[in-house]
Structures are given as structure tokens and as C-alpha cells.
XYZ file of C-alpha atoms in Angstrom:
718
model
C -4.604 15.299 -35.001
C -6.863 18.003 -36.445
C -8.633 17.167 -39.652
C -8.880 19.666 -42.516
C -12.292 21.226 -43.147
C -13.828 20.323 -46.461
C -16.486 22.664 -47.836
C -19.622 21.869 -49.794
C -22.773 23.765 -50.740
C -26.083 23.118 -49.009
C -29.318 24.595 -50.416
C -32.806 24.886 -48.996
C -36.198 25.879 -50.403
C -36.090 29.564 -51.542
C -38.605 32.325 -50.947
C -40.050 33.786 -54.199
C -37.982 36.952 -53.627
C -34.927 35.233 -52.167
C -32.604 32.343 -52.761
C -30.827 30.596 -49.907
C -27.514 28.852 -49.820
C -24.929 28.228 -47.122
C -21.346 27.122 -47.298
C -20.843 24.290 -44.885
C -17.731 22.514 -43.778
C -17.603 18.775 -43.245
C -15.178 16.940 -41.029
C -14.966 15.096 -37.752
C -16.231 17.699 -35.272
C -15.379 15.418 -32.346
C -11.676 16.052 -32.979
C -12.165 19.622 -31.760
C -13.080 18.426 -28.251
C -16.211 20.483 -27.596
C -17.444 19.880 -24.036
C -20.818 21.610 -24.382
C -23.522 22.021 -26.992
C -22.782 25.732 -27.455
C -19.076 25.058 -28.028
C -20.016 22.433 -30.587
C -22.201 24.773 -32.644
C -19.415 27.341 -32.807
C -16.963 24.885 -34.376
C -18.655 25.030 -37.775
C -21.975 24.955 -39.601
C -21.887 21.141 -40.003
C -21.356 20.315 -36.318
C -24.256 18.890 -34.287
C -24.701 17.774 -30.644
C -26.285 14.564 -29.381
C -28.554 15.066 -26.331
C -29.151 11.335 -25.744
C -28.533 10.679 -22.015
C -26.572 7.427 -22.106
C -24.700 8.281 -25.290
C -21.380 8.720 -23.451
C -21.544 5.272 -21.858
C -19.773 4.096 -25.010
C -18.059 7.318 -26.120
C -16.182 10.151 -24.401
C -18.108 13.389 -23.829
C -16.479 15.151 -26.780
C -17.910 12.437 -29.049
C -21.339 14.062 -28.551
C -20.192 16.719 -31.052
C -19.986 15.487 -34.629
C -21.698 15.786 -37.973
C -25.357 14.674 -38.041
C -24.413 11.737 -40.255
C -21.670 10.578 -37.881
C -23.938 10.883 -34.834
C -26.583 8.793 -36.570
C -24.001 6.089 -37.284
C -23.018 6.139 -33.605
C -26.618 5.443 -32.623
C -27.955 8.931 -31.863
C -31.337 9.205 -33.581
C -32.470 12.424 -35.243
C -34.783 13.572 -32.450
C -31.796 13.769 -30.082
C -29.599 15.760 -32.480
C -29.297 19.517 -31.862
C -28.558 20.989 -35.302
C -29.799 24.552 -36.008
C -30.136 25.282 -39.717
C -29.086 28.542 -41.365
C -32.195 30.200 -42.818
C -33.837 33.424 -43.998
C -37.321 34.698 -43.196
C -38.995 37.541 -45.092
C -40.984 39.657 -42.643
C -42.392 42.253 -45.052
C -42.786 42.187 -48.823
C -45.495 44.359 -50.329
C -44.142 44.309 -53.886
C -42.767 47.070 -56.056
C -44.180 50.449 -57.046
C -47.776 51.409 -57.691
C -48.621 48.027 -59.203
C -48.412 46.511 -55.716
C -51.752 48.184 -54.822
C -50.539 49.391 -51.427
C -51.161 52.777 -49.866
C -47.459 53.168 -49.009
C -45.638 52.686 -52.304
C -42.196 51.098 -52.042
C -39.565 50.925 -54.762
C -37.498 48.304 -52.908
C -38.605 44.702 -52.297
C -38.634 42.967 -49.917
C -38.745 45.593 -47.182
C -37.768 43.573 -44.104
C -36.200 40.176 -43.383
C -34.520 38.180 -40.634
C -31.394 36.071 -41.169
C -30.209 33.261 -38.886
C -26.660 32.105 -39.586
C -24.314 29.579 -38.078
C -20.720 30.797 -37.638
C -18.775 30.034 -40.813
C -21.875 29.886 -43.023
C -23.330 32.277 -45.576
C -26.706 33.197 -47.056
C -27.602 34.603 -50.463
C -30.836 36.503 -50.988
C -32.169 38.856 -53.655
C -33.300 42.486 -53.472
C -35.207 44.233 -56.267
C -35.220 47.976 -56.991
C -37.498 49.892 -59.355
C -36.660 53.330 -60.771
C -39.702 55.545 -59.963
C -41.613 56.992 -62.912
C -42.723 60.228 -61.165
C -40.333 60.786 -58.272
C -40.736 63.995 -56.175
C -37.621 66.177 -56.454
C -36.323 68.771 -53.953
C -33.457 71.016 -55.142
C -31.725 73.264 -52.625
C -29.538 75.848 -54.372
C -26.550 76.684 -52.131
C -24.552 79.584 -53.590
C -21.199 81.169 -52.831
C -21.864 84.922 -52.459
C -18.261 86.074 -52.200
C -17.367 89.085 -54.369
C -16.019 86.971 -57.230
C -19.543 85.579 -57.833
C -21.190 88.950 -58.611
C -21.595 88.204 -62.339
C -23.019 84.743 -61.517
C -25.664 86.313 -59.294
C -26.877 88.447 -62.180
C -26.962 85.455 -64.539
C -29.272 83.266 -62.391
C -32.084 85.792 -61.906
C -34.371 83.651 -64.103
C -32.970 80.271 -63.038
C -36.103 79.294 -61.092
C -38.407 79.715 -64.086
C -36.106 77.909 -66.490
C -35.403 75.055 -64.074
C -39.095 74.606 -63.282
C -39.929 74.412 -66.985
C -37.294 71.726 -67.625
C -38.173 69.657 -64.540
C -41.878 69.690 -65.457
C -41.086 67.183 -68.221
C -39.540 64.773 -65.696
C -41.631 65.081 -62.534
C -44.889 66.647 -61.412
C -43.608 67.260 -57.883
C -40.746 69.763 -57.921
C -39.640 72.226 -55.231
C -36.808 74.771 -54.957
C -34.978 76.321 -51.999
C -32.088 78.755 -51.618
C -29.189 79.409 -49.236
C -25.877 81.276 -49.406
C -22.474 81.292 -47.735
C -19.218 83.243 -47.636
C -16.730 82.580 -44.825
C -16.266 82.524 -41.044
C -16.292 86.235 -39.996
C -13.061 85.990 -37.954
C -9.348 86.640 -38.415
C -7.430 85.695 -40.521
C -10.261 85.065 -42.990
C -11.459 88.715 -42.933
C -10.198 92.138 -41.887
C -11.634 93.233 -38.550
C -11.333 96.974 -38.644
C -14.616 98.776 -38.074
C -14.772 99.976 -41.661
C -13.898 96.560 -43.169
C -16.443 94.781 -40.998
C -19.172 97.146 -42.233
C -18.081 96.980 -45.878
C -15.541 94.242 -46.780
C -15.431 95.607 -50.357
C -14.364 99.155 -49.461
C -10.815 98.566 -50.757
C -12.233 98.216 -54.289
C -14.699 101.068 -53.847
C -17.779 98.863 -53.842
C -20.636 98.505 -51.367
C -21.255 94.910 -50.219
C -22.716 93.019 -47.259
C -20.749 92.212 -44.082
C -19.142 88.763 -44.166
C -21.330 85.899 -42.903
C -20.945 82.133 -42.595
C -24.189 80.568 -43.884
C -27.724 81.883 -44.328
C -30.814 79.876 -45.126
C -32.939 82.218 -47.255
C -35.778 80.141 -48.742
C -37.245 76.843 -47.567
C -38.145 74.344 -50.259
C -41.249 75.544 -52.073
C -43.142 74.919 -55.294
C -43.520 78.699 -55.781
C -41.042 79.663 -58.479
C -41.890 83.342 -58.040
C -40.628 83.253 -54.450
C -37.378 81.703 -55.613
C -36.870 84.344 -58.297
C -37.707 87.096 -55.817
C -35.147 85.843 -53.290
C -32.483 85.647 -56.002
C -33.165 89.229 -57.103
C -32.590 90.545 -53.562
C -29.195 88.952 -53.004
C -25.951 90.907 -52.642
C -22.381 89.678 -52.541
C -19.960 89.928 -49.620
C -16.180 89.422 -49.353
C -13.338 87.756 -47.442
C -9.544 87.708 -47.625
C -8.467 84.146 -48.393
C -9.470 82.148 -51.456
C -11.087 79.046 -49.833
C -14.640 79.645 -48.610
C -16.754 78.236 -45.788
C -18.861 76.082 -48.103
C -18.613 72.878 -46.074
C -20.080 74.672 -43.041
C -23.077 75.539 -45.235
C -23.422 71.961 -46.597
C -23.437 70.550 -43.062
C -26.170 72.922 -41.879
C -28.273 72.350 -45.009
C -28.030 68.594 -44.408
C -28.835 68.477 -40.691
C -31.409 71.299 -40.463
C -34.019 69.307 -42.337
C -37.004 70.905 -40.601
C -35.844 74.398 -41.571
C -34.870 73.449 -45.123
C -38.094 71.477 -45.646
C -36.731 68.215 -47.066
C -39.487 65.659 -47.826
C -38.965 62.066 -46.725
C -40.120 60.561 -50.018
C -38.351 62.986 -52.367
C -35.091 62.839 -54.277
C -33.032 65.391 -52.330
C -30.514 67.330 -54.404
C -28.171 69.912 -52.897
C -26.596 72.042 -55.652
C -23.359 73.606 -54.374
C -22.205 76.567 -56.541
C -18.755 78.132 -56.074
C -15.607 79.293 -57.869
C -13.254 78.526 -54.950
C -12.063 75.646 -52.800
C -13.605 75.007 -49.351
C -12.078 74.915 -45.879
C -12.552 71.684 -43.940
C -11.471 69.978 -40.742
C -8.860 71.809 -38.715
C -8.373 74.773 -41.075
C -10.130 76.944 -38.492
C -7.398 76.389 -35.878
C -5.476 79.286 -37.430
C -8.283 81.525 -36.175
C -8.221 80.023 -32.681
C -11.349 77.871 -33.198
C -10.557 74.440 -31.721
C -13.967 72.985 -30.822
C -14.744 70.126 -33.284
C -17.856 70.341 -35.383
C -20.556 68.160 -33.796
C -22.851 67.808 -36.813
C -25.817 69.507 -35.136
C -28.171 72.201 -36.482
C -27.392 75.744 -35.302
C -29.696 78.045 -37.293
C -30.857 80.995 -35.193
C -34.134 82.920 -35.474
C -32.768 84.726 -38.534
C -31.912 81.387 -40.166
C -28.202 82.178 -39.902
C -25.511 79.742 -38.722
C -24.943 80.954 -35.153
C -21.880 78.808 -34.342
C -19.821 79.775 -37.372
C -17.240 81.567 -35.195
C -17.191 78.859 -32.498
C -17.054 75.440 -34.199
C -14.434 74.038 -36.546
C -15.235 73.309 -40.170
C -16.683 69.794 -40.593
C -14.395 67.044 -41.814
C -15.128 65.127 -45.000
C -16.001 62.094 -42.893
C -18.619 64.091 -40.984
C -20.099 65.418 -44.231
C -20.324 61.906 -45.668
C -22.019 60.618 -42.503
C -24.687 63.354 -42.443
C -25.362 63.368 -46.183
C -25.838 59.586 -46.189
C -27.870 59.666 -42.976
C -30.260 62.246 -44.462
C -30.195 60.703 -47.946
C -29.018 63.884 -49.707
C -27.272 63.835 -53.088
C -24.645 66.520 -53.647
C -24.024 68.246 -56.987
C -20.806 70.302 -57.083
C -21.164 73.069 -59.705
C -17.673 74.605 -59.715
C -15.427 76.429 -62.149
C -12.862 74.523 -64.186
C -9.902 75.563 -62.019
C -11.569 73.876 -59.019
C -12.800 70.762 -60.777
C -9.967 68.465 -59.641
C -10.398 69.424 -55.977
C -14.116 68.728 -55.979
C -13.750 65.515 -57.980
C -11.490 64.302 -55.171
C -14.157 65.247 -52.618
C -16.935 63.639 -54.688
C -15.040 60.338 -54.899
C -15.474 60.032 -51.113
C -19.136 61.098 -50.951
C -21.730 58.508 -52.090
C -23.848 59.780 -54.982
C -21.935 63.074 -55.378
C -21.301 64.443 -58.894
C -19.193 67.315 -60.265
C -20.103 69.685 -63.114
C -17.928 72.415 -64.625
C -19.519 75.821 -64.161
C -18.948 78.673 -66.622
C -17.227 81.735 -65.139
C -20.562 83.585 -65.028
C -22.828 80.531 -64.385
C -24.453 80.794 -67.809
C -24.562 76.982 -68.062
C -25.975 76.293 -64.597
C -29.338 75.080 -65.927
C -27.708 72.601 -68.291
C -25.336 71.450 -65.539
C -28.169 70.760 -63.058
C -30.280 68.906 -65.623
C -27.330 66.790 -66.763
C -26.420 65.846 -63.206
C -30.043 65.064 -62.345
C -30.470 62.770 -65.356
C -27.161 61.085 -64.562
C -28.280 60.383 -61.005
C -31.677 59.101 -62.173
C -30.049 56.740 -64.691
C -27.983 54.864 -62.097
C -29.031 52.635 -59.199
C -26.301 52.063 -56.625
C -26.812 50.106 -53.375
C -25.295 51.332 -50.131
C -24.962 49.445 -46.838
C -26.047 51.312 -43.715
C -25.671 50.227 -40.102
C -23.362 47.954 -38.137
C -21.835 45.196 -40.285
C -18.811 44.392 -38.113
C -18.027 40.677 -38.244
C -19.923 40.247 -41.512
C -18.653 39.879 -45.052
C -21.113 41.153 -47.660
C -20.744 40.726 -51.424
C -23.002 41.624 -54.343
C -23.890 40.502 -57.846
C -25.808 42.984 -60.020
C -28.581 41.673 -62.324
C -29.204 44.743 -64.481
C -32.263 45.647 -66.539
C -30.601 44.688 -69.848
C -29.848 41.148 -68.648
C -26.221 41.885 -67.760
C -24.876 39.962 -64.755
C -21.951 41.680 -62.995
C -20.379 39.739 -60.076
C -18.850 41.869 -57.350
C -20.833 44.954 -58.416
C -23.690 46.736 -56.640
C -24.797 49.270 -59.227
C -26.502 49.348 -62.658
C -26.314 52.168 -65.226
C -28.529 53.427 -68.054
C -31.660 52.735 -66.029
C -34.899 54.309 -67.269
C -38.021 55.240 -65.314
C -39.996 52.095 -64.490
C -37.039 49.689 -64.977
C -36.457 46.991 -62.353
C -32.981 45.785 -61.403
C -32.008 43.041 -58.949
C -29.028 42.338 -56.730
C -27.971 39.013 -55.253
C -26.572 39.756 -51.794
C -24.364 37.226 -49.985
C -23.851 37.627 -46.232
C -21.204 35.538 -44.487
C -20.899 35.303 -40.703
C -17.375 34.826 -39.356
C -18.173 34.177 -35.688
C -20.754 34.517 -32.950
C -22.389 37.887 -32.283
C -23.149 39.330 -28.841
C -26.707 40.146 -29.952
C -28.847 40.712 -33.048
C -27.134 42.803 -35.729
C -29.293 45.300 -37.648
C -28.350 46.942 -40.926
C -30.061 48.026 -44.136
C -29.527 48.107 -47.894
C -30.697 51.283 -49.627
C -30.298 52.575 -53.178
C -28.456 55.903 -53.145
C -30.980 58.750 -53.294
C -33.951 56.522 -52.375
C -35.956 56.751 -49.182
C -36.976 53.074 -49.298
C -34.617 50.413 -47.951
C -34.436 46.733 -47.050
C -34.079 46.387 -43.280
C -32.206 43.279 -42.138
C -31.965 41.708 -38.683
C -29.248 39.061 -38.351
C -28.890 36.557 -35.505
C -26.002 34.165 -34.939
C -27.019 30.620 -34.032
C -24.522 29.910 -31.267
C -26.829 28.785 -28.432
C -28.546 25.396 -28.317
C -32.287 25.258 -27.711
C -31.816 22.365 -25.298
C -30.317 24.828 -22.788
C -33.710 26.510 -22.565
C -35.365 23.426 -20.997
C -32.984 21.962 -18.369
C -34.182 19.134 -16.106
C -33.396 20.379 -12.606
C -32.280 17.866 -9.940
C -32.249 15.106 -12.516
C -32.143 11.515 -11.304
C -29.648 10.860 -14.085
C -27.169 13.098 -12.247
C -26.572 10.874 -9.187
C -30.043 11.189 -7.688
C -30.516 14.919 -8.132
C -27.018 16.308 -7.655
C -27.272 18.395 -10.825
C -29.407 19.534 -13.737
C -29.578 17.644 -17.000
C -28.897 19.983 -19.951
C -28.409 18.807 -23.517
C -27.736 15.238 -22.318
C -24.982 16.162 -19.826
C -25.027 16.957 -16.133
C -24.441 20.471 -14.830
C -23.514 19.662 -11.244
C -24.714 21.564 -8.203
C -22.048 23.318 -6.093
C -19.939 20.795 -4.180
C -20.321 17.962 -6.697
C -18.191 16.953 -9.656
C -17.894 14.154 -12.170
C -19.637 13.233 -15.422
C -22.763 12.349 -13.420
C -22.015 14.467 -10.338
C -21.096 11.273 -8.566
C -18.237 12.789 -6.546
C -17.996 15.468 -3.931
C -15.314 18.105 -4.278
C -12.152 16.853 -2.559
C -13.425 13.265 -2.327
C -10.495 10.866 -2.612
C -8.401 13.651 -4.087
C -4.667 12.987 -3.963
C -2.170 15.788 -3.460
C -0.011 14.568 -6.350
C -3.044 13.882 -8.528
C -1.551 15.658 -11.508
C 1.502 13.405 -11.316
C -0.678 10.335 -10.771
C -2.587 11.079 -13.981
C 0.655 11.755 -15.901
C -0.155 15.458 -15.910
C -2.766 14.743 -18.582
C -5.897 14.345 -16.460
C -7.717 15.000 -13.209
C -8.795 12.737 -10.398
C -12.499 12.176 -9.940
C -13.604 9.746 -7.299
C -10.194 8.105 -7.283
C -10.016 7.691 -11.039
C -8.211 9.653 -13.684
C -10.386 11.534 -16.143
C -8.060 12.326 -19.021
C -8.015 15.734 -20.629
C -9.049 15.859 -24.264
C -6.260 16.512 -26.767
C -6.441 18.132 -30.157
C -4.011 15.462 -31.447
C -6.136 12.449 -30.599
C -7.302 10.317 -27.670
C -5.597 10.139 -24.244
C -6.546 7.096 -22.157
C -5.382 4.518 -19.647
C -5.842 4.163 -15.879
C -3.281 6.941 -15.358
C -3.721 8.732 -18.701
C -0.410 7.190 -19.683
C -1.502 6.134 -23.157
C -2.540 7.855 -26.335
C -3.179 7.010 -29.950
C -0.912 9.589 -31.584
C 2.620 9.216 -30.140
C 3.820 6.308 -32.296
C 6.622 6.407 -34.850
C 5.852 7.683 -38.325
C 7.015 6.434 -41.704
C 6.977 8.903 -44.592
C 4.843 11.266 -42.510
C 2.129 8.701 -41.737
C 1.416 7.306 -38.300
C 2.525 3.637 -38.243
C 3.232 3.922 -41.960
C -0.500 4.115 -42.618
C -0.706 0.328 -42.068
C -1.415 0.075 -38.361
C -3.015 1.595 -35.268
C -1.207 3.460 -32.525
C -1.901 1.921 -29.118
C -0.189 3.369 -26.078
C 2.879 4.470 -28.020
C 3.341 1.285 -30.048
C 2.202 0.402 -33.540
C -0.218 -2.527 -33.852
C 0.185 -3.510 -37.492
C -2.648 -4.476 -39.770
C -2.726 -7.958 -41.263
C -0.029 -8.360 -43.900
C 2.320 -5.781 -42.377
C 5.088 -5.924 -39.799
C 7.977 -3.926 -38.369
C 8.387 -1.070 -35.915
C 6.762 1.347 -38.356
C 4.357 -1.247 -39.884
C 6.112 -0.426 -43.137
C 7.183 -3.981 -44.014
C 4.917 -6.292 -45.976
C 4.790 -9.929 -44.862
C 4.053 -11.088 -48.406
C 6.869 -12.684 -50.505
C 5.158 -12.120 -53.854
C 7.374 -9.189 -54.768
C 10.503 -11.328 -54.168
C 9.625 -14.149 -56.599
C 12.147 -14.437 -59.467
C 11.055 -15.498 -62.990
C 11.914 -19.135 -62.212
C 9.490 -19.103 -59.294
C 12.106 -19.175 -56.546
C 12.535 -16.569 -53.838
C 15.370 -14.194 -54.731
C 16.727 -16.752 -57.280
C 17.950 -18.880 -54.392
C 20.716 -16.326 -53.641
C 19.061 -14.187 -50.916
C 16.133 -13.645 -48.548
C 12.984 -11.543 -48.746
C 12.964 -8.643 -46.248
C 10.087 -6.110 -46.216
C 9.032 -7.202 -49.694
C 12.541 -6.751 -51.214
C 15.371 -9.196 -51.906
C 18.537 -8.932 -49.809
C 21.227 -10.945 -51.659
C 23.295 -13.211 -49.415
C 25.495 -14.937 -52.064
C 28.723 -12.922 -52.750
C 28.620 -11.289 -56.174
C 24.843 -11.628 -56.596
C 22.856 -8.564 -57.615
C 19.652 -7.480 -59.321
C 16.036 -7.110 -58.241
C 15.799 -10.833 -57.573
C 19.587 -11.505 -57.125
C 19.480 -12.971 -60.651
C 22.882 -11.606 -61.765
C 25.965 -13.375 -60.397
C 29.137 -13.519 -62.629
C 31.190 -15.213 -59.931
C 28.703 -17.847 -58.855
C 30.453 -20.654 -60.844
C 28.555 -23.862 -61.471
C 25.274 -22.328 -60.533
C 25.070 -20.915 -64.060
C 24.992 -24.426 -65.460
C 21.872 -25.325 -63.605
C 19.152 -26.264 -66.177
C 16.477 -24.657 -63.999
C 17.534 -21.257 -64.910
C 15.539 -19.728 -67.813
C 18.182 -17.193 -68.894
C 21.624 -18.504 -68.045
C 23.275 -16.577 -70.901
C 22.027 -13.377 -69.387
C 23.070 -14.362 -65.869
C 26.566 -15.751 -66.793
C 28.005 -13.957 -69.894
C 30.807 -15.542 -72.099
C 34.456 -14.412 -71.396
C 35.945 -11.852 -73.786
C 37.827 -12.982 -77.028
C 41.343 -11.524 -76.492
C 42.884 -12.230 -80.005
C 39.896 -10.704 -81.718
C 40.101 -7.621 -79.522
C 43.899 -7.230 -80.225
C 43.369 -7.594 -83.985
C 40.613 -5.002 -83.894
C 42.828 -2.547 -82.030
C 45.747 -2.973 -84.507
C 43.524 -2.563 -87.543
C 41.971 0.524 -86.027
C 45.418 2.119 -85.428
C 46.547 1.306 -88.999
C 43.450 2.676 -90.640
C 43.551 5.845 -88.538
C 47.272 6.374 -89.456
C 46.610 5.980 -93.185
C 43.694 8.390 -92.975
C 45.818 10.985 -91.185
C 48.606 10.636 -93.794
C 46.183 11.124 -96.690
C 44.688 14.162 -95.013
C 48.190 15.656 -94.439
C 49.213 15.090 -98.068
C 46.029 16.694 -99.302
C 46.544 19.775 -97.134
C 50.194 20.193 -98.327
C 49.106 19.951 -101.974
C 46.419 22.556 -101.476
C 48.940 24.889 -99.803
C 51.501 24.545 -102.664
C 48.886 25.258 -105.299
C 47.897 28.438 -103.445
C 51.542 29.660 -103.336
C 52.060 29.060 -107.119
C 48.847 30.861 -107.931
C 49.932 33.773 -105.769
C 53.319 34.046 -107.589
C 51.683 33.973 -111.021
C 49.299 36.737 -109.977
C 52.124 38.996 -108.746
C 54.102 38.370 -111.954
C 51.167 39.454 -114.073
C 50.927 42.720 -112.192
C 54.541 43.846 -113.129
C 54.729 47.251 -114.966
C 58.083 46.735 -116.915
C 58.806 44.829 -120.148
C 60.118 41.393 -119.748
C 63.132 42.118 -122.151
C 64.544 45.036 -120.148
C 66.375 44.917 -116.844
C 64.700 47.518 -114.655
C 67.837 47.821 -112.483
C 70.149 48.978 -115.369
C 70.665 52.762 -115.986
C 72.966 54.056 -118.942
C 76.070 56.184 -118.131
C 75.535 58.534 -121.122
C 73.335 61.656 -120.851
C 72.363 63.816 -123.876
C 70.911 67.349 -123.680
C 70.562 70.567 -125.773
C 72.581 73.780 -125.210
C 69.964 76.485 -125.341
C 72.547 79.294 -125.795
C 74.026 77.787 -128.892
C 72.174 78.928 -132.046
C 73.531 76.390 -134.531
C 70.768 74.250 -135.947
C 70.895 70.720 -134.970
C 73.869 71.128 -132.702
C 73.785 69.074 -129.488
C 76.230 68.550 -126.648
C 76.963 65.139 -125.302
C 78.700 64.313 -122.004
C 79.887 61.085 -120.694
C 79.894 60.780 -117.036
């Protein structure tokens, strides 16, 4: 049965610039059945191998692999225990900045280290980064020269002078360069008639340059006059579609470092200026260009991109790779209508920023300075190289004392500030060879180089004892305490020749769970436990279980049967042999009415019940025994029939009287409501009480209007 791995934290003495810790897992490593030292080390960082020669005289070979503590208890002293320890070694640490008094100033410390990790373990070390106080800055101005940028070109004629003046307050080492781009000069991006090729702007009655892909016009220089002169000579060109070939230009500016003039120790800024989106990836297939961009430099003698009509636009992934590889920070200066597009691009490019450019570039100086200060105020670590099979996590210790787990960047950093990062590297499994990678702050040239080795091979394999006498008088080499037999010999000590006393039905002879060596069965190891016996017919894990535990947790499994511990019995070892739990309050077992089985009373007297068979209404004279301490409880008195009958009659009488009173009360309330209702209706009558409203007189009296006699009336009786 496999045991669960329990983890604990093991620490060792730290280097002044690093702290070391490893997560280790404890458990019984022998249960994993490692048959060699190398297999043992790969089981976990707490597994060790015993190289003592006669160690397996008392234990099976897989018992050589266990925790150091367990091996010591088994009699394997420390000098015979192979147990590589996870560790870190700093190879180069010259300190930070100018205060380190080194010719080659570094703003990252340490600069180089080696890690040795066991599979399943992890290391934590610390890297420090200082923001330089006077960092050289190279700015390459890459401008869209399509026709829509004509007003921008006029606006930047003094950009070099203004930018140089502003940068002088931040650094003493500042250089400028210039390049331009339009579009691939092929259909359907341009018109290809002879007249349109010569002057793409002829349809608007304007003279402009033929369409070109990318031109490098000025290498990085500290001469501001040269920059201004180049700007003053530029003319716009034109194309048909709105997106431009800007990503072609970025790729060439990044990979043609010798032509551009990038310095290794400078902060490299590429300012991309445009009012349109950029083609990328397979957009060029519509023009019949299907050869993928290879990320190489193709500037001809005129410093113009010679493969613009032959290679596809670069993909975003290729741009990211080359910008990171050459440590170039990209500033997108684009108009507001293109901001969202370039913010999406920038989110995928480490260190890239986006600024909104005015329609005529009047704010370009402010935009560049803002982006530069933003980049200088943030330190962000990036991981370069092959980290497959590794899990790397960070904790930022920023200059203001803030600790941010899971974060690898700090903001609001000023020149001269020092920030730290705790880096944890975890190794999942063995590596084929040393793994090399580096940690570098974005925009910095300095980096921490790391070489990582997995500790999966035992040192004892390096010094084998050839033809060892321990291995049957020289039939094999002794490595790590075990015999590696020469060809033709087998067995734990190479004591058998191949085929010696082998039986054709050997697998059946050894129950299919072992192999025959020299006429004896050598049982295969099992992940569930131990297989043993002359014919491998026995094991210590095939017994019955009770409540999920082998032999109820109270016995040992031996060849399929439970051997119970003292005080337990039964097929599952789940029955206690003690009668203490069956003792009744009077001191007898089950009150004399049953027997104790597995620690519980089974009542044998008819009618007896209870935990100790103490209740028995039908047991008769047994209730009169004076030995019982609670006979009233065990044998209750018979019911009093007359008293019960009287109680029932009185209850019926009282309930009847109560119901009668309630009925009478309800009738009285109803009658009172009816009388009150009649009186109310009587009061509402509109006739006098002395007159019958149903009587009408038979005599009618009226005046004859045509008769003039005074006071004369006519009366009729109907």
C-alpha cells in the first residue's frame, strides 16, 4: 500500500545575497520499490540509498531506499547513506553599481549562480536591482512617411534640439537615430502603373517619393545637428491601403544592430510614429508573398530593406522575440483613432508603452519624455532561456518596503533606488542535462545567469568496484552496495548462471509473482506491500478489512490471514477479548441474562433487553432478587385500571361541558349581532313612524287654469 507524502520545510545556511529553502516530502521511500540508487533519488527529495554491502542480508533490496532517519534505524550508518542535498552556489557577485568599485559596473546582483535541485524540491534565492543614476540612452526615431504624415514632418524639424535639451537633465549620454517606412511596393498595396510608381501622389497633384518599405537614414549619434539635417531633407510617399508596413521596419531596426548603432550598455528606445495600423503576419499573402519572415537583417548598401517584396510581414511573436533578445523598448506614438490597436499590441510586448500623438505631432516631445520617465520609474523582471520543467514564482520587495507576493515588478522607482526579488524555483522531475536561463530587468543589459542541475544520479556510480569478490568471486561489479552482474550471470550476488536450474513453468511455480534464480523464487516487489514465501504465494496485504482497515487495524496480515494483536480476536481482528464493556452495574456479566460477544452483550433470556440485558418485564421472580440495585426500574408495577377508567370518564365529562359552554356563548354572540343589525336598519328609515308608507289617498285636487274665478278649484274623486 502506498503511503501519502507529507511535506515539511528544510532550511540550510544562506548566502549573504541568497536564502535557501527546499520543500521536502517525508514518507516510507521503501514502499516505492526502487531497485537502484538513481531510481531512489528520483522518488522524492527525502529519499536516500544505503550502500552498505551486507545491508540486504536482513532486508529486501528495495529496503535500501528510505529516508535517512529510517536507514539509520535499520543499521545503515551515515557514511554509507547516499543523500544529495539541494543547494545553491553563487559563482559571481561583484555588488551593485559604482559603489562596488569594479571596472565593469553591474546594476544586478548577483551576476551568476548554480542551482542543484532534487526532483520535487524547490529553492528560494534573492536578486537585487539598482536603478542607474546616469544611464546611457539611445533613441531611434522610426517615422511613418506616408502622405497623411506631411504636417507631422514639418512639425518635428526642431525635435532633435528640443529632445536633446530635455534629456540633458536626465542623462549625460544621449544619442539619436532616424529611420522611415511606408509600405511594401507591390500590388495591392500600391498602384503599379509607370506614372504611379514614379509619383504615387499624382492623383492629388502633388510630387512625392516612390513607395518604399523601410529606410535607415541616420545611425545613432550624439550630433543633434545631423539629426535635424536628416529630418529637414525628408519627403513623404504614398500607398493605397490604410495599414502601413511599420512592423517590417521595427523588425529591421531591432535585428540590424550594427547598422543602427545600438550600444550594449544603453537603454534602447525605439519610438514608432504613425497615424495608421500596421500589417503583420500573413497579410502579405494577398500580394503573393508567402515566404515567412525569418527575423534576419536585410539592409542593402543604401540602408534600405531589400527583402520587402519577398518576405512576409513579421508576426507579433517574432517581434516580441527579437525585441526581447536585443533588449529594445518600444514606444508607440500613434493618433487617438489607433490607440486601441496599439495598446493591444503593447500588451503582448514586454516593456512596450503607448502614447497618443496629436494629428500634427505637436506633442511628440512631451510624449517621448513621459514614456521615458515611465519606463525609468518601473523595474520589471523577465525570464529568458529554457525553463521547461521548472516552476518559477516571485515576491517583490520594493524600495518603499512593500512586499508583493506573486509579483515581479516595482513602480515609482527613482534613480539610485535598490529593489529586491525573492525567486523560487521548483523542479518537477529529472533533466536530461544542465538547464541555463537568466533573469533580467526589462530595458537593462545586466542579468543574473543561472545554471540548474537536477540531482538524479548517485555519486557512488562513479566509483564502481569491478570484479568484486562480494559478487560471487568477481562475477560482477559492486556499485552502490549492489552487484551489477557480468553477462551470463544473474542473482542478487551474481551467484547463478543464466538458465541454471530454470524451470519451463517457472512463472507458475512462483505463483506468477516472481522469477526463479538458482532454483529459488525471487518475488517481484509490489506497490501494495511485501510478497514472500517459497513460491511467492504469500503477501501481507490480501487479508480481510474491517471499516477500511487491514485486519481492523488490530492485527497483522500474514499470508492472507489476520494474526490478531493481544486482546483482539475474530476473522477481522475486530472483536475485543475483554469483558469490561459487558459488566452490568451489579458487577455481573450482562446481568446474568446473556453472554459477552466482541465486547457487547447478546441477551439469551427471552424478553431481556438493554445494554447489559438489564430490562426484562417477563422474567418473573428474577425481579425479586435482592442483588439487583434497581428492581423498580427493571420490573415496573402493573397499571391501575380503575384509576385509568375514572380519569377517562372525567375527561369526557369535562370536555363535553366545555364544548356546551362554548356553543352557548357563540349563539348568544350571534343573537346580539342580529338585534343590533335590526336596530341600525330601523334607525335609517326615512318615513314618520305615525304614517303608513304603503297608503295612498283616492282623492286628487288641482286648479283649472282656464277658469278665472278667484279661489275656484275643481275636485275629482277617482
